[in-house]
Short mmCIF file of N, CA and C in Angstrom, two decimals:
data_model
loop_
_atom_site.label_atom_id
_atom_site.label_comp_id
_atom_site.label_asym_id
_atom_site.label_seq_id
_atom_site.Cartn_x
_atom_site.Cartn_y
_atom_site.Cartn_z
N MET W 1 6.01 7.17 -26.94
CA MET W 1 6.72 7.69 -25.80
C MET W 1 6.00 8.93 -25.29
N LYS W 2 5.83 9.00 -23.98
CA LYS W 2 5.21 10.15 -23.33
C LYS W 2 6.24 10.85 -22.47
N GLU W 3 6.16 12.13 -22.40
CA GLU W 3 7.05 12.91 -21.56
C GLU W 3 6.21 13.66 -20.54
N ILE W 4 6.63 13.58 -19.28
CA ILE W 4 5.94 14.29 -18.20
C ILE W 4 6.93 15.27 -17.60
N THR W 5 6.54 16.51 -17.51
CA THR W 5 7.39 17.55 -16.93
C THR W 5 6.65 18.19 -15.77
N PHE W 6 7.36 18.41 -14.67
CA PHE W 6 6.75 19.08 -13.53
C PHE W 6 7.82 19.80 -12.73
N LYS W 7 7.38 20.69 -11.86
CA LYS W 7 8.29 21.41 -10.98
C LYS W 7 7.89 21.10 -9.54
N ASN W 8 8.92 20.90 -8.69
CA ASN W 8 8.68 20.59 -7.28
C ASN W 8 9.96 20.91 -6.52
N ASP W 9 9.84 21.56 -5.38
CA ASP W 9 11.00 21.94 -4.58
C ASP W 9 11.42 20.88 -3.58
N SER W 10 10.80 19.71 -3.59
CA SER W 10 11.07 18.67 -2.61
C SER W 10 12.28 17.80 -2.94
N PHE W 11 12.84 17.94 -4.14
CA PHE W 11 13.90 17.06 -4.59
C PHE W 11 15.20 17.82 -4.81
N ASN W 12 16.30 17.09 -4.85
CA ASN W 12 17.63 17.68 -4.99
C ASN W 12 17.78 18.40 -6.33
N LEU W 13 18.13 19.66 -6.25
CA LEU W 13 18.40 20.46 -7.46
C LEU W 13 19.76 21.13 -7.41
N SER W 14 20.54 20.82 -6.38
CA SER W 14 21.82 21.53 -6.26
C SER W 14 23.01 20.68 -5.82
N ALA W 15 22.79 19.60 -5.10
CA ALA W 15 23.91 18.78 -4.62
C ALA W 15 24.35 17.81 -5.71
N LYS W 16 25.56 18.03 -6.23
CA LYS W 16 26.09 17.16 -7.28
C LYS W 16 26.59 15.87 -6.65
N LYS W 17 26.28 14.73 -7.27
CA LYS W 17 26.69 13.43 -6.74
C LYS W 17 27.76 12.81 -7.63
N ASN W 18 28.56 11.94 -7.05
CA ASN W 18 29.68 11.32 -7.78
C ASN W 18 29.24 10.47 -8.96
N ASN W 19 28.02 9.92 -8.92
CA ASN W 19 27.57 9.04 -10.00
C ASN W 19 26.92 9.79 -11.17
N PHE W 20 26.86 11.11 -11.12
CA PHE W 20 26.28 11.89 -12.22
C PHE W 20 27.17 11.77 -13.46
N ILE W 21 26.57 11.54 -14.62
CA ILE W 21 27.31 11.56 -15.88
C ILE W 21 27.83 12.97 -16.13
N ASN W 22 26.96 13.95 -15.95
CA ASN W 22 27.31 15.37 -16.06
C ASN W 22 26.90 16.04 -14.75
N PRO W 23 27.48 17.19 -14.43
CA PRO W 23 27.14 17.85 -13.16
C PRO W 23 25.66 18.23 -13.01
N CYS W 24 24.92 18.25 -14.11
CA CYS W 24 23.52 18.66 -14.05
C CYS W 24 22.54 17.49 -14.08
N CYS W 25 22.99 16.29 -13.81
CA CYS W 25 22.15 15.09 -13.95
C CYS W 25 21.28 14.85 -12.72
N TYR W 26 20.56 15.85 -12.32
CA TYR W 26 19.65 15.70 -11.19
C TYR W 26 18.46 14.84 -11.60
N GLY W 27 17.82 14.25 -10.63
CA GLY W 27 16.62 13.48 -10.91
C GLY W 27 16.61 12.11 -10.28
N GLU W 28 17.72 11.67 -9.71
CA GLU W 28 17.79 10.33 -9.12
C GLU W 28 16.77 10.17 -7.99
N ASP W 29 16.65 11.17 -7.12
CA ASP W 29 15.70 11.06 -6.02
C ASP W 29 14.26 11.11 -6.52
N VAL W 30 14.00 11.85 -7.59
CA VAL W 30 12.65 11.88 -8.18
C VAL W 30 12.33 10.52 -8.79
N ALA W 31 13.27 9.96 -9.54
CA ALA W 31 13.05 8.66 -10.19
C ALA W 31 12.80 7.57 -9.15
N ASN W 32 13.56 7.60 -8.06
CA ASN W 32 13.37 6.60 -7.00
C ASN W 32 12.06 6.80 -6.26
N TRP W 33 11.60 8.03 -6.11
CA TRP W 33 10.30 8.31 -5.49
C TRP W 33 9.17 7.89 -6.44
N PHE W 34 9.36 8.13 -7.73
CA PHE W 34 8.34 7.87 -8.76
C PHE W 34 8.03 6.39 -8.92
N LYS W 35 9.05 5.54 -8.76
CA LYS W 35 8.89 4.10 -9.01
C LYS W 35 7.78 3.47 -8.18
N PRO W 36 7.77 3.56 -6.84
CA PRO W 36 6.68 2.93 -6.09
C PRO W 36 5.32 3.60 -6.33
N GLN W 37 5.33 4.89 -6.70
CA GLN W 37 4.07 5.57 -7.02
C GLN W 37 3.44 4.92 -8.26
N MET W 38 4.24 4.62 -9.25
CA MET W 38 3.74 3.99 -10.47
C MET W 38 3.36 2.53 -10.23
N GLU W 39 4.18 1.82 -9.47
CA GLU W 39 3.88 0.41 -9.18
C GLU W 39 2.58 0.26 -8.40
N ALA W 40 2.24 1.24 -7.57
CA ALA W 40 0.97 1.21 -6.84
C ALA W 40 -0.22 1.34 -7.79
N LEU W 41 0.02 1.86 -8.98
CA LEU W 41 -1.03 1.99 -10.00
C LEU W 41 -0.95 0.87 -11.04
N ASP W 42 -0.23 -0.22 -10.72
CA ASP W 42 -0.02 -1.35 -11.62
C ASP W 42 0.69 -0.95 -12.91
N ILE W 43 1.60 0.01 -12.80
CA ILE W 43 2.45 0.40 -13.91
C ILE W 43 3.84 -0.09 -13.57
N ASP W 44 4.39 -0.96 -14.41
CA ASP W 44 5.70 -1.53 -14.15
C ASP W 44 6.80 -0.55 -14.54
N VAL W 45 7.75 -0.35 -13.64
CA VAL W 45 8.93 0.45 -13.94
C VAL W 45 10.00 -0.52 -14.42
N ILE W 46 10.26 -0.49 -15.71
CA ILE W 46 11.20 -1.42 -16.33
C ILE W 46 12.63 -1.02 -16.01
N GLU W 47 12.90 0.27 -16.07
CA GLU W 47 14.27 0.73 -15.89
C GLU W 47 14.28 2.18 -15.45
N ILE W 48 15.20 2.51 -14.56
CA ILE W 48 15.54 3.89 -14.25
C ILE W 48 16.94 4.10 -14.83
N TYR W 49 17.09 5.08 -15.70
CA TYR W 49 18.36 5.24 -16.38
C TYR W 49 18.82 6.69 -16.38
N GLN W 50 20.13 6.87 -16.42
CA GLN W 50 20.73 8.19 -16.44
C GLN W 50 21.21 8.51 -17.85
N GLU W 51 20.90 9.71 -18.28
CA GLU W 51 21.39 10.25 -19.55
C GLU W 51 22.20 11.50 -19.24
N ASP W 52 22.77 12.12 -20.24
CA ASP W 52 23.56 13.31 -19.98
C ASP W 52 22.71 14.51 -19.54
N TRP W 53 21.40 14.45 -19.74
CA TRP W 53 20.49 15.53 -19.35
C TRP W 53 19.80 15.28 -18.01
N GLY W 54 19.91 14.09 -17.43
CA GLY W 54 19.24 13.75 -16.17
C GLY W 54 18.85 12.29 -16.15
N LEU W 55 17.75 11.97 -15.49
CA LEU W 55 17.31 10.58 -15.38
C LEU W 55 15.96 10.37 -16.03
N GLY W 56 15.71 9.13 -16.43
CA GLY W 56 14.44 8.76 -17.01
C GLY W 56 13.93 7.46 -16.43
N ASN W 57 12.65 7.25 -16.52
CA ASN W 57 12.02 6.01 -16.09
C ASN W 57 11.36 5.37 -17.31
N GLU W 58 11.67 4.13 -17.58
CA GLU W 58 10.99 3.40 -18.65
C GLU W 58 9.87 2.60 -17.99
N LEU W 59 8.64 2.84 -18.45
CA LEU W 59 7.46 2.25 -17.83
C LEU W 59 6.74 1.32 -18.81
N LEU W 60 6.00 0.38 -18.26
CA LEU W 60 5.16 -0.51 -19.05
C LEU W 60 3.77 -0.47 -18.44
N PHE W 61 2.80 0.00 -19.24
CA PHE W 61 1.41 0.11 -18.78
C PHE W 61 0.51 -0.56 -19.80
N GLN W 62 -0.23 -1.54 -19.33
CA GLN W 62 -1.15 -2.30 -20.17
C GLN W 62 -0.44 -2.81 -21.44
N GLY W 63 0.76 -3.33 -21.23
CA GLY W 63 1.51 -3.91 -22.33
C GLY W 63 2.20 -2.93 -23.26
N GLN W 64 2.15 -1.67 -22.95
CA GLN W 64 2.75 -0.66 -23.84
C GLN W 64 3.80 0.14 -23.09
#
């Protein structure tokens, strides 16, 4: 498992949405932006999922 961390002011960091598990579960817009970026590199996005800390993307690259 690899973890990528970055900072960017282009995504939602303050508007709480009704589908958040917890009020701090930001990341939906980043995950949705990230998916086509990865698919353009032939990296399959298996799942976008929400946890109590935010969102994650499960990826498959070269079978791994």
